[in-house]
Short mmCIF file of C-alpha atoms in Angstrom, two decimals:
data_model
loop_
_atom_site.label_atom_id
_atom_site.label_comp_id
_atom_site.label_asym_id
_atom_site.label_seq_id
_atom_site.Cartn_x
_atom_site.Cartn_y
_atom_site.Cartn_z
CA MET A 27 124.81 -247.47 -69.39
CA ALA A 28 121.82 -249.64 -68.03
CA LYS A 29 118.48 -247.75 -67.61
CA ILE A 30 117.26 -247.05 -63.96
CA GLN A 31 114.38 -248.31 -62.58
CA ILE A 32 111.94 -245.78 -61.18
CA GLY A 33 110.64 -246.80 -57.74
CA ARG A 34 108.69 -249.49 -57.69
CA THR A 35 107.09 -248.52 -61.04
CA GLU A 36 107.59 -250.05 -64.73
CA LEU A 37 108.85 -246.59 -65.54
CA SER A 38 112.67 -246.67 -66.53
CA VAL A 39 115.14 -243.56 -67.39
CA ASN A 40 118.78 -243.30 -68.87
CA PRO A 41 121.08 -242.64 -65.79
CA LEU A 42 121.62 -238.91 -66.76
CA GLY A 43 118.99 -236.36 -67.03
CA LEU A 44 118.34 -232.84 -67.23
CA GLY A 45 117.59 -230.13 -64.51
CA THR A 46 116.02 -226.85 -65.77
CA ASN A 47 115.91 -224.42 -63.26
CA LYS A 48 118.24 -222.20 -65.49
CA ILE A 49 115.60 -222.61 -68.52
CA GLY A 50 112.85 -220.20 -67.51
CA GLY A 51 113.81 -219.68 -64.06
CA TYR A 52 114.23 -215.85 -64.45
CA ASN A 53 113.52 -215.62 -60.65
CA LEU A 54 116.50 -217.52 -59.67
CA PHE A 55 118.92 -216.47 -62.61
CA PRO A 56 119.83 -213.41 -64.00
CA ASN A 57 120.04 -213.00 -67.89
CA LEU A 58 118.61 -216.27 -69.08
CA ASP A 59 117.46 -216.31 -72.97
CA ASP A 60 114.26 -218.38 -73.52
CA GLU A 61 115.40 -219.15 -77.03
CA VAL A 62 118.59 -221.00 -75.69
CA GLY A 63 116.53 -222.77 -73.18
CA LYS A 64 114.58 -224.03 -75.74
CA LYS A 65 117.46 -225.27 -77.91
CA VAL A 66 118.83 -227.01 -74.57
CA ILE A 67 115.76 -228.98 -74.37
CA GLN A 68 116.02 -229.86 -77.96
CA SER A 69 119.56 -230.76 -77.71
CA ALA A 70 118.87 -232.91 -74.67
CA ILE A 71 115.93 -234.87 -76.56
CA ASP A 72 118.51 -235.56 -79.73
CA HIS A 73 120.67 -237.15 -77.31
CA ASP A 74 118.82 -239.59 -75.53
CA VAL A 75 118.67 -237.54 -72.34
CA GLU A 76 114.98 -238.86 -71.17
CA LEU A 77 114.11 -237.23 -67.91
CA ILE A 78 113.55 -233.56 -67.97
CA ASP A 79 113.05 -232.23 -64.51
CA THR A 80 111.23 -228.86 -63.99
CA ALA A 81 108.90 -226.96 -61.63
CA PHE A 82 106.27 -224.37 -61.35
CA MET A 83 108.92 -222.40 -59.20
CA TYR A 84 111.09 -222.31 -62.00
CA GLY A 85 110.15 -218.99 -63.39
CA LEU A 86 106.70 -219.46 -61.82
CA GLY A 87 105.72 -222.00 -64.59
CA HIS A 88 107.90 -220.36 -67.27
CA SER A 89 110.25 -223.29 -67.46
CA GLU A 90 107.27 -225.48 -67.87
CA GLU A 91 106.08 -223.21 -70.99
CA LEU A 92 109.22 -223.57 -72.46
CA ILE A 93 109.61 -227.53 -72.38
CA GLY A 94 105.92 -227.67 -73.33
CA GLU A 95 106.59 -225.75 -76.72
CA VAL A 96 109.66 -228.21 -77.33
CA LEU A 97 107.62 -231.03 -76.54
CA GLN A 98 105.03 -230.13 -79.10
CA LYS A 99 107.51 -230.50 -81.59
CA ASN A 100 108.65 -234.05 -80.68
CA ASP A 101 107.52 -237.43 -79.91
CA ARG A 102 106.16 -237.10 -76.15
CA HIS A 103 106.78 -240.72 -75.42
CA LYS A 104 110.57 -240.25 -75.75
CA VAL A 105 110.75 -237.54 -72.96
CA VAL A 106 109.94 -238.28 -69.22
CA VAL A 107 108.93 -235.45 -67.94
CA ALA A 108 108.96 -234.50 -64.07
CA THR A 109 107.30 -231.57 -62.70
CA LYS A 110 106.99 -230.01 -58.77
CA GLY A 111 104.62 -227.91 -57.16
CA ALA A 112 103.20 -226.96 -54.04
CA GLN A 113 103.80 -223.05 -53.84
CA GLN A 114 100.61 -220.88 -53.96
CA VAL A 115 101.41 -217.26 -55.25
CA ALA A 116 99.20 -214.81 -53.41
CA ALA A 117 98.50 -211.53 -55.78
CA ASP A 118 100.75 -209.71 -53.80
CA GLY A 119 103.20 -212.23 -54.95
CA THR A 120 103.52 -213.94 -51.55
CA VAL A 121 104.44 -217.63 -51.54
CA THR A 122 103.00 -220.14 -49.39
CA LEU A 123 103.22 -224.00 -49.23
CA ASN A 124 100.21 -225.94 -49.80
CA ASN A 125 99.71 -229.56 -49.89
CA THR A 126 96.07 -229.91 -49.43
CA PRO A 127 94.54 -232.37 -51.96
CA GLU A 128 92.60 -229.55 -53.72
CA PHE A 129 95.72 -227.58 -54.29
CA LEU A 130 97.89 -230.54 -55.56
CA THR A 131 94.95 -231.35 -57.81
CA LYS A 132 94.82 -228.03 -59.42
CA SER A 133 98.76 -227.72 -59.79
CA VAL A 134 98.85 -231.04 -61.54
CA ASP A 135 96.15 -229.93 -63.76
CA GLU A 136 97.57 -226.22 -64.38
CA SER A 137 101.07 -228.09 -65.28
CA LEU A 138 99.62 -230.19 -67.77
CA GLN A 139 98.35 -227.27 -69.62
CA ARG A 140 101.56 -225.44 -69.10
CA LEU A 141 103.52 -228.47 -70.50
CA HIS A 142 101.07 -229.39 -73.33
CA THR A 143 100.43 -232.76 -72.40
CA ASP A 144 97.89 -234.80 -71.17
CA TYR A 145 100.10 -236.82 -68.66
CA LEU A 146 102.98 -236.37 -66.54
CA ASP A 147 105.58 -238.90 -66.10
CA ILE A 148 106.40 -238.09 -62.43
CA PHE A 149 104.82 -235.30 -60.07
CA TYR A 150 106.64 -234.28 -56.84
CA ILE A 151 105.33 -232.23 -53.79
CA HIS A 152 107.96 -229.65 -53.92
CA PHE A 153 108.14 -229.06 -50.23
CA PRO A 154 106.23 -229.84 -47.35
CA ASP A 155 103.77 -227.75 -45.62
CA GLN A 156 103.32 -227.63 -42.02
CA ASP A 157 99.49 -228.47 -41.85
CA THR A 158 98.57 -231.14 -44.42
CA PRO A 159 99.17 -234.80 -43.35
CA LYS A 160 101.65 -236.51 -45.57
CA ALA A 161 99.82 -239.68 -46.48
CA GLU A 162 96.54 -237.60 -47.38
CA ALA A 163 98.60 -235.31 -49.89
CA VAL A 164 100.07 -238.15 -51.58
CA GLY A 165 96.82 -239.65 -51.53
CA ALA A 166 95.59 -237.26 -53.75
CA LEU A 167 98.53 -237.77 -55.92
CA GLN A 168 97.75 -241.77 -56.34
CA ARG A 169 94.14 -240.59 -57.37
CA LEU A 170 95.74 -238.90 -60.19
CA ARG A 171 97.87 -241.56 -61.02
CA GLU A 172 94.71 -244.00 -61.12
CA ALA A 173 93.08 -241.45 -63.25
CA GLY A 174 96.09 -241.52 -66.09
CA LYS A 175 97.25 -238.11 -65.34
CA LEU A 176 100.63 -239.00 -63.79
CA ARG A 177 102.82 -242.21 -63.95
CA ALA A 178 104.95 -241.70 -60.91
CA ILE A 179 104.52 -240.13 -57.20
CA GLY A 180 107.79 -238.02 -55.73
CA VAL A 181 108.27 -235.88 -52.72
CA SER A 182 110.97 -233.34 -52.38
CA ASN A 183 112.78 -231.48 -49.59
CA PHE A 184 111.29 -233.81 -47.37
CA ASN A 185 113.35 -235.50 -44.36
CA LEU A 186 113.33 -239.02 -43.47
CA ASP A 187 110.22 -239.07 -40.99
CA GLN A 188 108.11 -237.02 -43.43
CA VAL A 189 109.31 -239.79 -46.26
CA LYS A 190 107.84 -242.39 -43.89
CA GLU A 191 104.66 -240.72 -43.37
CA ALA A 192 103.86 -239.82 -47.11
CA ASP A 193 104.83 -243.19 -48.17
CA ALA A 194 102.43 -244.93 -45.65
CA ASP A 195 100.41 -246.36 -47.85
CA GLY A 196 103.36 -247.20 -50.31
CA TYR A 197 102.69 -244.87 -52.98
CA VAL A 198 106.11 -242.90 -52.97
CA ASP A 199 108.30 -243.73 -55.87
CA LEU A 200 111.13 -241.09 -55.76
CA VAL A 201 112.63 -238.60 -53.43
CA GLU A 202 114.41 -235.67 -54.86
CA ASN A 203 116.50 -233.77 -52.30
CA GLN A 204 119.73 -231.62 -52.08
CA TYR A 205 122.66 -233.82 -52.45
CA ASN A 206 126.39 -233.69 -53.82
CA LEU A 207 129.75 -234.52 -52.83
CA LEU A 208 129.87 -231.16 -50.65
CA GLN A 209 126.36 -231.27 -48.85
CA GLN A 210 126.26 -234.86 -47.77
CA ASN A 211 124.72 -234.80 -44.39
CA ALA A 212 121.33 -234.65 -44.81
CA VAL A 213 121.61 -237.92 -46.10
CA LYS A 214 122.88 -240.17 -43.87
CA GLU A 215 120.05 -242.15 -42.77
CA LEU A 216 117.80 -241.11 -45.56
CA LEU A 217 119.58 -243.00 -48.72
CA PRO A 218 119.71 -246.45 -46.90
CA TYR A 219 115.91 -245.98 -46.12
CA LEU A 220 115.17 -245.03 -49.54
CA SER A 221 117.28 -248.22 -50.83
CA GLU A 222 115.50 -250.44 -48.73
CA GLN A 223 112.17 -249.36 -49.55
CA HIS A 224 112.95 -249.67 -53.32
CA ILE A 225 112.27 -245.71 -53.55
CA SER A 226 114.42 -243.99 -56.26
CA PHE A 227 116.54 -241.42 -54.67
CA VAL A 228 117.05 -238.31 -57.46
CA PRO A 229 119.72 -235.75 -56.09
CA TYR A 230 119.52 -231.99 -56.96
CA GLU A 231 122.30 -229.47 -57.14
CA PRO A 232 124.45 -232.08 -58.01
CA PHE A 233 127.29 -229.49 -58.80
CA ALA A 234 126.87 -227.72 -55.74
CA ALA A 235 125.74 -224.71 -57.72
CA ALA A 236 128.71 -224.70 -59.93
CA LEU A 237 131.42 -225.55 -57.10
CA LEU A 238 131.84 -229.13 -58.06
CA THR A 239 132.51 -228.14 -61.99
CA GLY A 240 136.14 -227.50 -61.55
CA ARG A 241 135.87 -223.82 -62.86
CA TYR A 242 137.07 -222.24 -59.93
CA ALA A 243 140.78 -222.33 -58.22
CA PRO A 244 142.20 -220.87 -54.78
CA ASP A 245 143.29 -217.59 -56.80
CA ASN A 246 139.86 -217.42 -58.85
CA LEU A 247 137.15 -217.48 -56.51
CA PRO A 248 133.84 -217.13 -57.95
CA HIS A 249 131.70 -213.79 -57.89
CA PHE A 250 128.04 -213.42 -58.99
CA GLU A 251 126.08 -210.59 -60.03
CA GLU A 252 122.99 -209.21 -58.06
CA GLY A 253 120.25 -211.48 -57.86
CA ASP A 254 121.77 -214.87 -58.08
CA HIS A 255 120.32 -217.17 -55.68
CA ARG A 256 123.77 -218.38 -55.25
CA LEU A 257 124.61 -215.34 -53.15
CA ASN A 258 122.64 -216.83 -50.66
CA ILE A 259 124.37 -220.45 -50.32
CA ASP A 260 126.25 -221.32 -47.23
CA LEU A 261 128.91 -223.19 -49.30
CA TYR A 262 129.68 -220.04 -51.31
CA LYS A 263 130.29 -217.98 -47.63
CA PRO A 264 133.90 -216.61 -46.90
CA ASP A 265 134.24 -219.26 -44.07
CA GLN A 266 133.46 -222.14 -46.54
CA LEU A 267 134.59 -221.20 -49.95
CA LYS A 268 138.23 -221.51 -49.67
CA ALA A 269 138.18 -224.96 -48.45
CA ASN A 270 135.41 -225.93 -50.71
CA VAL A 271 137.39 -225.47 -53.67
CA ALA A 272 140.38 -226.94 -52.11
CA LYS A 273 138.96 -230.16 -52.13
CA VAL A 274 137.47 -229.87 -55.52
CA GLU A 275 140.85 -228.94 -56.99
CA GLN A 276 141.73 -232.46 -55.68
CA LEU A 277 139.45 -234.00 -58.60
CA LYS A 278 141.58 -232.58 -61.57
CA PRO A 279 144.41 -234.74 -61.45
CA ILE A 280 142.17 -237.73 -61.31
CA ALA A 281 140.22 -235.89 -64.11
CA ALA A 282 142.98 -235.39 -66.23
CA THR A 283 143.77 -239.26 -66.22
CA TYR A 284 140.26 -239.79 -67.76
CA HIS A 285 140.83 -237.11 -70.29
CA ALA A 286 137.85 -235.52 -68.84
CA THR A 287 136.50 -232.44 -67.10
CA VAL A 288 135.81 -232.52 -63.05
CA ALA A 289 132.27 -231.97 -63.83
CA GLN A 290 132.44 -235.21 -65.74
CA ILE A 291 134.08 -237.21 -63.30
CA VAL A 292 131.71 -235.81 -60.60
CA LEU A 293 128.52 -236.79 -62.77
CA ALA A 294 130.06 -240.32 -63.12
CA TRP A 295 130.74 -240.79 -59.82
CA TYR A 296 127.05 -240.21 -59.21
CA MET A 297 126.45 -242.45 -61.65
CA LYS A 298 128.68 -245.57 -60.22
CA ASN A 299 126.85 -244.89 -56.76
CA PRO A 300 124.26 -247.83 -56.38
CA LEU A 301 122.25 -245.32 -53.83
CA ILE A 302 121.37 -242.92 -56.50
CA GLY A 303 119.15 -242.73 -59.05
CA PRO A 304 119.07 -240.41 -62.11
CA VAL A 305 121.18 -237.29 -61.99
CA ILE A 306 119.84 -234.27 -63.43
CA PRO A 307 122.47 -231.72 -63.65
CA GLY A 308 121.70 -228.09 -65.10
CA ALA A 309 122.61 -226.70 -68.36
CA ARG A 310 122.37 -222.83 -69.45
CA THR A 311 123.48 -223.85 -72.84
CA PRO A 312 123.45 -226.88 -75.35
CA GLU A 313 127.32 -227.19 -74.95
CA GLN A 314 126.78 -227.40 -71.40
CA LEU A 315 124.58 -230.21 -71.92
CA LEU A 316 126.40 -231.85 -74.56
CA ALA A 317 129.51 -231.92 -71.83
CA ASN A 318 127.11 -233.44 -69.44
CA VAL A 319 125.95 -236.24 -71.64
CA GLN A 320 129.80 -237.35 -72.38
CA SER A 321 129.91 -238.29 -68.76
CA GLU A 322 127.93 -241.40 -69.53
CA GLY A 323 130.88 -242.90 -71.61
CA LEU A 324 133.04 -242.35 -68.30
CA GLN A 325 133.84 -245.71 -66.29
CA LEU A 326 135.49 -244.92 -63.01
CA SER A 327 137.64 -247.21 -61.38
CA ASP A 328 136.72 -248.66 -58.20
CA SER A 329 140.02 -247.28 -56.83
CA ASP A 330 139.04 -243.86 -58.16
CA TYR A 331 135.63 -244.11 -56.99
CA LYS A 332 137.05 -244.70 -53.50
CA ILE A 333 139.51 -241.93 -53.66
CA ILE A 334 136.93 -239.37 -54.51
CA GLU A 335 134.58 -240.77 -51.67
CA GLN A 336 137.26 -240.24 -49.16
CA ILE A 337 138.00 -236.66 -50.52
CA PHE A 338 134.88 -235.41 -49.26
CA VAL A 339 134.14 -237.79 -46.34
CA SER A 340 131.65 -239.57 -47.80
CA PHE A 341 129.04 -240.75 -45.39
CA PHE A 342 128.83 -244.04 -46.85
CA GLU A 343 132.24 -244.80 -45.46
CA ASN A 344 130.38 -244.29 -41.99
CA SER A 345 127.41 -246.38 -43.21
CA ARG A 346 129.80 -249.27 -43.56
CA GLN A 347 130.98 -249.29 -40.08
#
């Protein structure tokens, strides 16, 4: 598939990347294996998955450390590394958001050390804080770009007004926000704006915390171990879960016609969507990574794309009216 240009930069990537909150993210998921996680990263590099997306909050730097170990054994220039920062952790473990230029500069330098690299391809402000002017925070990252420490600037979990403020000087290249077929309301206005401004949109949680993988059915609803962050997700609450699983059930016949899995069909839908940039599904094992990679070979028909859109009452249908 054709590469995707990142924002207004000269940076481009293959459409399918890798999200790594299950690699080293011991504070998010139980029973993670570091050695398996490193194998996932290596498998991604071996199969031309260029964009590897991580964050300080994935294991409080541990995900970055594992990725850094693998990067040292590979050609750094083959990998587009994206990381995120904004969380300040106190001695007692309390986490607060900090977007000040001083803290973001420190965060970038610490990420560089953990990743064993002298530049980041992409750095996102992970969450906005309440006090720092957004353009001031982004301005600090622009100075780091000018110093050669990063190639592209992103913001994450920013609403439309916050994105506009952050991009006052035209420095923002990407927005990474929650988006998937089951959670589209937050981007009814955001995506058209980003497209107009040539800012790339990177959706996180593309599988809606596994609901869109097709692994569940009305008679096989999910159950999670204590400590799994999915226990706190609205999509999994009893008043929503059955209806969400029923929607996903409608994808199974479509997937069968392509000899594909539901997860692969979902990824193919995102990659066909002109308003969406690179997609970063997670993978806990190399096998899951390879299954995701196979979705790049799927070409959804226009009619099937529209059927899937209608199943999930896509906002794109409303935006065309």
